[in-house]
Short mmCIF file of C-alpha atoms and ligand atoms in Angstrom, two decimals:
data_model
loop_
_atom_site.label_atom_id
_atom_site.label_comp_id
_atom_site.label_asym_id
_atom_site.label_seq_id
_atom_site.Cartn_x
_atom_site.Cartn_y
_atom_site.Cartn_z
CA MET A 130 0.00 0.00 0.00
CA ALA A 131 1.30 3.43 -0.81
CA LYS A 132 0.46 6.99 -1.57
CA LEU A 133 0.71 7.96 -5.23
CA GLU A 134 1.76 11.39 -6.45
CA ILE A 135 1.62 12.41 -10.09
CA ASN A 136 3.37 15.77 -10.41
CA SER A 137 3.13 18.03 -13.50
CA LEU A 138 2.96 14.99 -15.76
CA ARG A 139 3.18 15.86 -19.42
CA LYS A 140 3.25 13.70 -22.53
CA GLU A 141 3.65 15.22 -25.96
CA TYR A 142 3.51 13.44 -29.29
CA ASP A 143 4.48 15.28 -32.48
CA ASP A 144 1.60 17.72 -32.58
CA VAL A 145 -0.57 16.39 -29.74
CA ILE A 146 -0.31 17.14 -26.05
CA ALA A 147 -1.84 13.91 -24.76
CA VAL A 148 -1.41 14.87 -21.10
CA ASP A 149 -0.89 18.47 -20.06
CA ASP A 150 0.66 19.10 -16.62
CA LEU A 151 -1.41 16.60 -14.71
CA ASP A 152 -1.33 16.67 -10.91
CA ILE A 153 -3.07 13.92 -8.98
CA SER A 154 -2.29 12.89 -5.45
CA ALA A 155 -3.91 9.68 -4.17
CA GLU A 156 -3.87 8.92 -0.47
CA ASP A 157 -2.78 5.52 0.74
CA GLY A 158 -5.72 3.18 0.10
CA GLU A 159 -7.70 5.70 -1.92
CA PHE A 160 -9.70 4.72 -5.03
CA ILE A 161 -9.31 7.42 -7.68
CA VAL A 162 -11.27 7.18 -10.91
CA VAL A 163 -9.90 9.08 -13.89
CA VAL A 164 -12.80 9.77 -16.23
CA GLY A 165 -13.25 11.63 -19.49
CA PRO A 166 -14.20 11.13 -23.13
CA SER A 167 -12.17 9.06 -25.54
CA GLY A 168 -8.85 10.74 -26.37
CA CYS A 169 -8.70 12.91 -23.24
CA GLY A 170 -5.42 11.38 -22.07
CA LYS A 171 -6.59 8.83 -19.49
CA SER A 172 -4.71 5.81 -20.80
CA THR A 173 -1.59 7.81 -21.52
CA SER A 174 -1.56 9.00 -17.90
CA LEU A 175 -2.11 5.49 -16.57
CA ASN A 176 0.55 4.04 -18.85
CA CYS A 177 3.05 6.64 -17.66
CA VAL A 178 2.40 5.50 -14.09
CA ALA A 179 2.77 1.88 -15.18
CA GLY A 180 6.04 2.65 -16.95
CA LEU A 181 4.75 1.60 -20.37
CA ILE A 182 5.09 5.16 -21.70
CA THR A 183 7.94 7.58 -20.91
CA PRO A 184 6.59 11.00 -19.98
CA THR A 185 7.95 14.12 -21.65
CA SER A 186 8.27 15.75 -18.22
CA GLY A 187 6.95 15.49 -14.69
CA SER A 188 7.45 12.96 -11.93
CA ILE A 189 5.63 10.02 -10.37
CA VAL A 190 6.20 9.04 -6.76
CA LEU A 191 4.85 5.85 -5.20
CA GLY A 192 5.23 5.67 -1.44
CA GLU A 193 8.64 7.17 -0.74
CA GLU A 194 10.11 6.22 -4.09
CA GLU A 195 10.29 8.21 -7.30
CA ILE A 196 9.41 5.70 -10.00
CA THR A 197 9.29 7.97 -13.08
CA ASN A 198 12.21 6.25 -14.78
CA LEU A 199 11.97 2.72 -13.35
CA ARG A 200 11.26 -0.24 -15.61
CA PRO A 201 7.63 -1.45 -15.37
CA GLN A 202 8.68 -4.67 -13.63
CA ASP A 203 10.60 -2.70 -11.01
CA ARG A 204 7.51 -0.73 -9.98
CA ASP A 205 5.37 -2.09 -7.18
CA ILE A 206 2.30 -1.95 -9.42
CA ALA A 207 -0.21 -4.42 -10.87
CA MET A 208 -2.40 -3.64 -13.84
CA VAL A 209 -5.80 -4.90 -14.96
CA PHE A 210 -6.74 -4.33 -18.57
CA GLN A 211 -9.97 -4.39 -20.54
CA ASN A 212 -8.90 -7.47 -22.49
CA TYR A 213 -7.95 -9.57 -19.42
CA ALA A 214 -4.55 -10.54 -20.92
CA LEU A 215 -4.61 -14.03 -19.38
CA TYR A 216 -2.21 -16.69 -20.67
CA PRO A 217 -4.50 -18.94 -22.75
CA HIS A 218 -2.43 -22.12 -22.38
CA MET A 219 -2.36 -21.92 -18.57
CA THR A 220 -5.12 -22.86 -16.16
CA VAL A 221 -6.57 -20.25 -13.79
CA GLY A 222 -4.33 -21.55 -10.99
CA GLU A 223 -1.26 -21.46 -13.22
CA ASN A 224 -2.06 -17.92 -14.35
CA LEU A 225 -2.19 -16.80 -10.72
CA ARG A 226 0.90 -18.78 -9.66
CA PHE A 227 2.86 -17.49 -12.65
CA ALA A 228 2.14 -13.87 -11.66
CA LEU A 229 3.65 -14.62 -8.25
CA LYS A 230 6.62 -16.51 -9.64
CA MET A 231 7.56 -13.58 -11.88
CA SER A 232 7.24 -10.91 -9.25
CA THR A 233 8.18 -12.47 -5.90
CA ASP A 234 10.71 -14.89 -4.50
CA MET A 235 8.08 -16.94 -2.67
CA SER A 236 8.54 -20.68 -2.29
CA SER A 237 6.23 -22.93 -4.26
CA LYS A 238 4.30 -23.76 -1.04
CA GLU A 239 3.83 -20.06 -0.24
CA ARG A 240 2.66 -19.42 -3.78
CA ASN A 241 0.08 -22.17 -3.57
CA GLU A 242 -1.22 -20.83 -0.26
CA ARG A 243 -1.51 -17.29 -1.62
CA VAL A 244 -3.30 -18.51 -4.76
CA ASP A 245 -5.79 -20.45 -2.62
CA GLU A 246 -6.40 -17.37 -0.49
CA ILE A 247 -7.06 -15.13 -3.51
CA ALA A 248 -9.16 -17.72 -5.34
CA ASN A 249 -11.30 -17.92 -2.22
CA LEU A 250 -11.57 -14.14 -1.92
CA LEU A 251 -12.70 -13.84 -5.53
CA HIS A 252 -14.93 -16.93 -5.49
CA ILE A 253 -13.00 -18.59 -8.31
CA ASP A 254 -11.96 -21.70 -6.34
CA ASP A 255 -14.07 -23.90 -8.62
CA LEU A 256 -12.39 -22.60 -11.74
CA ILE A 257 -8.82 -23.18 -10.66
CA SER A 258 -8.10 -26.03 -13.12
CA GLN A 259 -9.90 -24.50 -16.08
CA LYS A 260 -8.34 -22.71 -19.02
CA PRO A 261 -9.37 -19.10 -19.83
CA LYS A 262 -11.31 -20.09 -22.96
CA GLU A 263 -13.60 -22.25 -20.82
CA LEU A 264 -14.60 -19.21 -18.73
CA SER A 265 -17.22 -16.52 -19.26
CA GLY A 266 -16.13 -12.90 -19.71
CA GLY A 267 -16.99 -12.11 -16.11
CA GLN A 268 -15.03 -15.10 -14.82
CA GLN A 269 -12.03 -14.17 -16.96
CA GLN A 270 -12.11 -10.63 -15.61
CA ARG A 271 -12.27 -12.01 -12.07
CA VAL A 272 -9.16 -14.11 -12.75
CA ALA A 273 -7.41 -11.05 -14.23
CA LEU A 274 -8.25 -9.19 -11.02
CA GLY A 275 -6.96 -12.14 -9.02
CA ARG A 276 -3.71 -12.06 -10.90
CA ALA A 277 -3.25 -8.40 -9.97
CA ILE A 278 -4.27 -8.86 -6.33
CA VAL A 279 -2.25 -11.99 -5.68
CA ARG A 280 1.00 -10.01 -5.82
CA LYS A 281 -0.17 -7.57 -3.12
CA PRO A 282 1.28 -4.57 -4.97
CA GLY A 283 1.49 -1.00 -3.68
CA LEU A 284 -0.79 0.26 -6.45
CA PHE A 285 -3.46 -1.11 -8.77
CA LEU A 286 -3.92 0.41 -12.18
CA MET A 287 -7.15 -0.50 -13.96
CA ASP A 288 -7.81 0.55 -17.54
CA GLU A 289 -11.51 0.18 -18.46
CA PRO A 290 -11.56 -3.29 -16.89
CA LEU A 291 -15.32 -3.70 -17.25
CA SER A 292 -15.97 -2.45 -20.75
CA ASN A 293 -16.08 -5.92 -22.34
CA LEU A 294 -18.81 -7.13 -19.98
CA ASP A 295 -22.55 -6.92 -20.48
CA ALA A 296 -24.50 -4.29 -18.54
CA LYS A 297 -25.72 -6.54 -15.72
CA LEU A 298 -22.33 -8.10 -15.09
CA ARG A 299 -20.72 -4.68 -15.29
CA SER A 300 -22.85 -3.35 -12.49
CA GLU A 301 -22.18 -6.47 -10.38
CA MET A 302 -18.44 -6.21 -10.97
CA ARG A 303 -18.51 -2.48 -10.13
CA ILE A 304 -19.68 -3.34 -6.66
CA GLU A 305 -17.36 -6.30 -6.35
CA ILE A 306 -14.22 -4.37 -7.33
CA GLN A 307 -15.13 -1.57 -4.98
CA GLN A 308 -15.67 -3.95 -2.04
CA LEU A 309 -12.51 -5.84 -2.83
CA GLN A 310 -10.46 -2.66 -3.04
CA LYS A 311 -11.72 -1.50 0.36
CA GLN A 312 -11.11 -4.96 1.82
CA ILE A 313 -7.49 -5.15 0.69
CA GLY A 314 -6.90 -1.39 0.96
CA THR A 315 -4.62 -1.01 -2.05
CA THR A 316 -4.37 2.45 -3.60
CA THR A 317 -6.09 2.29 -6.99
CA LEU A 318 -6.11 4.41 -10.12
CA TYR A 319 -9.03 3.36 -12.31
CA VAL A 320 -9.58 4.72 -15.82
CA THR A 321 -12.98 4.80 -17.51
CA HIS A 322 -15.01 6.86 -19.97
CA ASP A 323 -18.18 5.85 -18.10
CA GLN A 324 -19.46 8.51 -15.74
CA THR A 325 -21.65 6.01 -13.87
CA GLU A 326 -18.59 3.93 -13.00
CA ALA A 327 -16.83 7.08 -11.87
CA MET A 328 -19.73 8.25 -9.70
CA THR A 329 -20.34 4.89 -8.08
CA MET A 330 -16.79 3.59 -7.58
CA GLY A 331 -14.44 6.44 -6.83
CA ASP A 332 -13.54 7.89 -3.44
CA ARG A 333 -12.59 10.80 -5.67
CA ILE A 334 -13.05 11.44 -9.36
CA ALA A 335 -10.54 13.18 -11.62
CA VAL A 336 -12.30 14.52 -14.71
CA MET A 337 -10.07 15.07 -17.76
CA ASN A 338 -10.68 16.71 -21.11
CA GLU A 339 -8.21 17.25 -23.93
CA GLY A 340 -5.26 16.25 -21.79
CA VAL A 341 -6.15 18.68 -19.02
CA LEU A 342 -7.44 17.83 -15.53
CA GLN A 343 -10.71 19.73 -15.20
CA GLN A 344 -11.55 18.95 -11.59
CA ILE A 345 -10.80 16.43 -8.87
CA GLY A 346 -13.16 15.81 -5.97
CA THR A 347 -15.60 13.43 -4.34
CA PRO A 348 -18.50 12.28 -6.52
CA LEU A 349 -20.86 14.61 -4.66
CA GLU A 350 -18.52 17.61 -5.01
CA ILE A 351 -18.17 16.99 -8.73
CA TYR A 352 -21.91 16.52 -9.19
CA ASN A 353 -23.00 19.44 -7.02
CA ARG A 354 -20.26 21.92 -7.73
CA PRO A 355 -18.84 21.24 -11.19
CA ALA A 356 -15.96 23.63 -11.87
CA ASN A 357 -17.03 24.27 -15.43
CA ARG A 358 -19.51 23.46 -18.13
CA PHE A 359 -17.53 20.48 -19.38
CA VAL A 360 -17.63 18.72 -15.98
CA ALA A 361 -21.29 19.66 -15.53
CA GLY A 362 -22.19 18.11 -18.87
CA PHE A 363 -20.05 15.02 -18.48
CA ILE A 364 -21.15 13.94 -14.99
CA GLY A 365 -24.85 13.10 -14.54
CA GLU A 366 -27.09 10.97 -16.72
CA PRO A 367 -28.97 12.16 -18.75
CA SER A 368 -26.61 15.10 -19.26
CA MET A 369 -27.29 18.57 -17.95
CA ASN A 370 -29.18 20.87 -20.37
CA PHE A 371 -27.46 24.11 -21.35
CA PHE A 372 -29.15 27.30 -22.58
CA ASP A 373 -27.23 30.33 -23.81
CA VAL A 374 -28.73 33.30 -21.98
CA THR A 375 -28.06 37.01 -21.79
CA LYS A 376 -28.09 38.78 -18.45
CA ARG A 377 -30.15 41.95 -18.14
CA GLU A 378 -30.42 44.06 -15.02
CA LYS A 379 -33.84 45.65 -14.64
CA ALA A 380 -34.47 49.10 -13.25
CA ASN A 381 -36.04 47.52 -10.15
CA GLY A 382 -32.84 45.58 -9.42
CA ALA A 383 -34.15 42.22 -10.65
CA ILE A 384 -31.90 40.18 -12.92
CA GLU A 385 -33.32 38.53 -16.00
CA LEU A 386 -31.72 35.78 -18.02
CA GLN A 387 -33.05 35.95 -21.54
CA HIS A 388 -33.26 33.07 -23.96
CA ASP A 389 -35.31 32.74 -27.16
CA LEU A 390 -37.55 30.21 -25.41
CA PHE A 391 -37.94 31.94 -22.04
CA THR A 392 -37.00 34.75 -19.71
CA HIS A 393 -35.85 33.59 -16.31
CA THR A 394 -36.00 36.08 -13.46
CA ILE A 395 -33.34 35.42 -10.88
CA GLN A 396 -33.78 36.26 -7.21
CA THR A 397 -30.68 34.54 -5.85
CA HIS A 398 -27.01 34.59 -6.83
CA LYS A 399 -27.19 38.38 -7.16
CA SER A 400 -23.71 38.94 -5.76
CA GLU A 401 -22.13 36.33 -8.07
CA LEU A 402 -24.08 37.69 -11.04
CA ALA A 403 -23.03 41.28 -10.39
CA GLU A 404 -19.48 40.23 -11.23
CA THR A 405 -20.14 38.28 -14.42
CA ARG A 406 -20.22 39.09 -18.08
CA ASP A 407 -23.65 39.32 -19.71
CA GLU A 408 -23.18 36.27 -21.93
CA LEU A 409 -23.89 33.29 -19.69
CA THR A 410 -24.97 29.66 -19.99
CA LEU A 411 -27.79 28.42 -17.80
CA GLY A 412 -27.55 24.74 -16.85
CA ILE A 413 -30.29 22.53 -15.45
CA ARG A 414 -30.27 18.78 -14.93
CA PRO A 415 -33.11 16.84 -16.60
CA ASN A 416 -34.37 15.51 -13.26
CA ASP A 417 -34.66 19.07 -11.90
CA ILE A 418 -37.07 20.20 -14.61
CA GLU A 419 -40.73 20.05 -13.58
CA VAL A 420 -44.07 20.33 -15.27
CA ALA A 421 -45.15 23.84 -14.31
CA SER A 422 -47.92 24.26 -11.79
CA ALA A 423 -50.60 26.85 -12.63
CA ASP A 424 -48.98 29.56 -10.49
CA ALA A 425 -45.38 28.82 -11.47
CA SER A 426 -43.07 31.60 -12.57
CA ASN A 427 -40.11 31.14 -14.91
CA THR A 428 -41.90 28.75 -17.24
CA VAL A 429 -40.89 27.41 -20.64
CA GLU A 430 -43.52 26.52 -23.20
CA THR A 431 -42.50 23.82 -25.59
CA GLU A 432 -43.56 20.63 -27.37
CA ALA A 433 -42.51 17.07 -26.58
CA ASP A 434 -40.64 15.77 -29.65
CA VAL A 435 -39.97 12.30 -28.26
CA VAL A 436 -41.00 10.56 -25.05
CA GLU A 437 -38.86 7.66 -23.81
CA PRO A 438 -40.51 5.68 -21.02
CA MET A 439 -37.87 4.62 -18.47
CA GLY A 440 -40.35 2.95 -16.12
CA ASP A 441 -39.96 5.25 -13.13
CA VAL A 442 -39.75 8.47 -15.17
CA ASP A 443 -40.28 9.53 -18.77
CA HIS A 444 -37.41 11.17 -20.62
CA VAL A 445 -39.12 13.91 -22.57
CA TYR A 446 -37.06 15.50 -25.35
CA PHE A 447 -37.79 18.99 -26.62
CA SER A 448 -35.84 21.15 -29.02
CA HIS A 449 -35.14 24.67 -30.09
CA GLU A 450 -33.26 25.43 -33.31
CA ASP A 451 -30.48 22.81 -33.45
CA GLU A 452 -30.43 22.01 -29.74
CA THR A 453 -32.22 19.11 -28.07
CA TYR A 454 -33.03 19.20 -24.38
CA THR A 455 -34.16 16.52 -21.95
CA ALA A 456 -36.56 16.61 -19.02
CA SER A 457 -37.05 13.59 -16.74
CA LEU A 458 -40.69 13.89 -15.80
CA ALA A 459 -42.91 11.79 -13.56
CA VAL A 460 -44.82 9.14 -15.51
CA GLU A 461 -47.96 10.41 -13.78
CA GLU A 462 -47.72 13.54 -15.95
CA HIS A 463 -48.65 11.29 -18.92
CA ILE A 464 -46.78 13.39 -21.46
CA ARG A 465 -47.18 12.06 -24.99
CA ARG A 466 -45.29 12.83 -28.16
CA SER A 467 -46.32 16.16 -29.76
CA ASP A 468 -48.02 17.33 -26.54
CA SER A 469 -47.60 20.99 -25.66
CA VAL A 470 -45.97 21.22 -22.26
CA VAL A 471 -45.25 24.06 -19.89
CA LEU A 472 -42.11 23.35 -17.90
CA SER A 473 -40.51 25.18 -15.04
CA PHE A 474 -36.87 25.42 -14.06
CA PRO A 475 -36.80 25.81 -10.28
CA GLU A 476 -34.40 28.59 -9.45
CA SER A 477 -32.85 26.55 -6.65
CA ARG A 478 -31.62 23.99 -9.22
CA ILE A 479 -29.95 26.32 -11.69
CA TYR A 480 -26.24 26.34 -12.57
CA LEU A 481 -24.68 29.32 -14.32
CA PHE A 482 -21.49 29.39 -16.38
CA ASP A 483 -19.53 32.10 -18.12
CA ARG A 484 -20.34 31.43 -21.76
CA ALA A 485 -16.89 32.27 -23.13
CA SER A 486 -14.69 30.43 -20.63
CA GLY A 487 -17.19 27.80 -19.44
CA GLU A 488 -16.18 28.47 -15.81
CA ALA A 489 -18.97 28.02 -13.26
CA VAL A 490 -20.20 31.29 -11.76
CA ALA A 491 -23.07 29.97 -9.60
CA HIS A 492 -24.13 26.58 -8.25
CA PRO A 493 -27.41 25.52 -6.69
CA PRO A 494 -27.41 24.90 -2.94
CA GLU A 495 -25.70 21.64 -1.96
CA ARG A 496 -27.51 18.40 -2.49
CA THR A 497 -26.85 16.22 0.45
CA SER A 498 -28.54 12.99 -0.41
CA GLU A 499 -26.92 10.25 -2.47
CA ALA A 500 -30.46 9.23 -3.34
CA GLN A 501 -30.97 12.43 -5.27
CA ILE A 502 -28.03 11.56 -7.45
CA GLU A 503 -29.35 8.04 -7.84
CA GLN A 504 -32.57 9.55 -9.18
CA SER A 505 -30.70 11.23 -11.98
CA ARG A 506 -29.26 8.00 -13.35
P1 ADP B 12 -7.95 8.10 -23.70
O1 ADP B 12 -7.31 6.97 -22.96
O2 ADP B 12 -8.52 9.12 -22.80
O3 ADP B 12 -8.92 7.63 -24.74
P2 ADP B 12 -5.30 8.48 -24.81
O4 ADP B 12 -4.48 8.68 -23.59
O5 ADP B 12 -5.25 7.13 -25.43
O6 ADP B 12 -6.81 8.89 -24.50
O7 ADP B 12 -4.88 9.55 -25.91
C1 ADP B 12 -4.77 10.94 -25.64
C2 ADP B 12 -4.39 11.66 -26.91
O8 ADP B 12 -3.08 11.31 -27.31
C3 ADP B 12 -5.28 11.37 -28.10
O9 ADP B 12 -5.43 12.54 -28.86
C4 ADP B 12 -4.48 10.34 -28.87
O10 ADP B 12 -4.80 10.39 -30.24
C5 ADP B 12 -3.06 10.79 -28.62
N1 ADP B 12 -2.09 9.67 -28.66
C6 ADP B 12 -2.10 8.60 -27.83
N2 ADP B 12 -1.08 7.77 -28.13
C7 ADP B 12 -0.42 8.33 -29.18
C8 ADP B 12 0.74 7.95 -29.96
N3 ADP B 12 1.41 6.83 -29.69
N4 ADP B 12 1.10 8.80 -30.94
C9 ADP B 12 0.44 9.94 -31.19
N5 ADP B 12 -0.64 10.35 -30.51
C10 ADP B 12 -1.07 9.56 -29.52
#
C-alpha cells in the first residue's frame, strides 16, 4: 500500500499534447477514478504511471520512491486491462501462480497458499483447473483481477476493466471491485469513460478533457459543484441541459436571463451575477425540470418531440433550433409525443457558467442525499 503522487505529468507526441501538466495525489488506500471522453489522455496518464510510456516531463512518486524512470517490472504496481490478458495455455491456478513466480521470491508452497487465499476471496476456487477459454467474460475478468491482487502490490492500475462485460455483469463487478479494493486497501487508479462507473466507484473522481485535468473531488462535489460546463455536462445521466442566456439588469434591481424560449427572473445569486459578463450559460439537470404548476413563474412553453418511457420516469425531449433538451418527468404527468408542455426550471436547481470560458459562476445549494443523485441516473 502506498500513496501515489503524479506531479506536473506531461506527454507530448508530435503535434498532440496527450497529457498536459497533470497533478493527482492519491492517499494511501484511496480509489481514484480518472474519467473523461475518448482521447482525453486517461490511458496515456495510466501508462506513464505503469512505466509503459515515458513521460515528456513530470514525476511520479509511489510511497517514498520516485518511479518515473523505473522499468515497469521494477515498480510495485499491478495492472488490470480491458482485455484480461490471461495466458490462454495456462489454467486459472497457473495464471495466478505465474504472476507470483515472476514478481516475488516466494517458495512454491507459499505461492500455492496465496493462490488459494485469492481464489477464495474472488470466489473462483471452482475454476482453478480450467483454461481461460472455458470461462465466461466475467469469470475471466475475475481471474485477471486475481492475478493483480495476488502479488499484493502497492498500487493497482485498472484501464476500463469492465468495458467488455454486459451491462448486468458490469454493475455487479462495479460493486465487487469496490468492495474488494476496500477490503485489501490497495491504492487504486481506475480509468474509464463511463461517468456512472466514476460516480459509483471512486472515493474521488478526476475529470479530464483534452489532456487537461478539469476537476478532482468526491462524486458529490463533482456533481454538485462542477468547476465548469464540461464537468457539468459530463457527470450526470442524462446530461445537464445548457441554454445560452443574456443577463439583463432591470431598473427595479431584478436580474433577467433571456433566452429565445424563455426569460428567467433570478432572485438569488445576485452577488455572483453582479461580477459576471452578460453572456452566460444556464444549466439545469433533466431531473430538476418540472411540469409547471398553474402559479409557477419562470416557465418554458414547448412541445414534446420524443418521449422515452424509463419505467420510473419519462425522458421527454424537446428542441429549439439545433439544440435538443431533456426533461425527466414523472410518468404520472402522462406526457405524450407532440403534446404541448409548460415546464418550469426551479431557481434553486440552476447552474450558471460564463459562456466564453465555461467556468462556473453559480451553483445551486448543496444536495446532500446520495439518493438524489441516484434519481438522476
Ligand atoms: P484516452 O485513454 O482518454 O482515450 P489516450 O491517452 O489514449 O486517451 O490519448 C490521448 C491523446 O493522445 C489522443 O489525442 C491520442 O490520439 C493521442 N495519442 C495517444 N497515443 C499516441 C501515440 N502513440 N502517438 C500519437 N498520438 C497519440
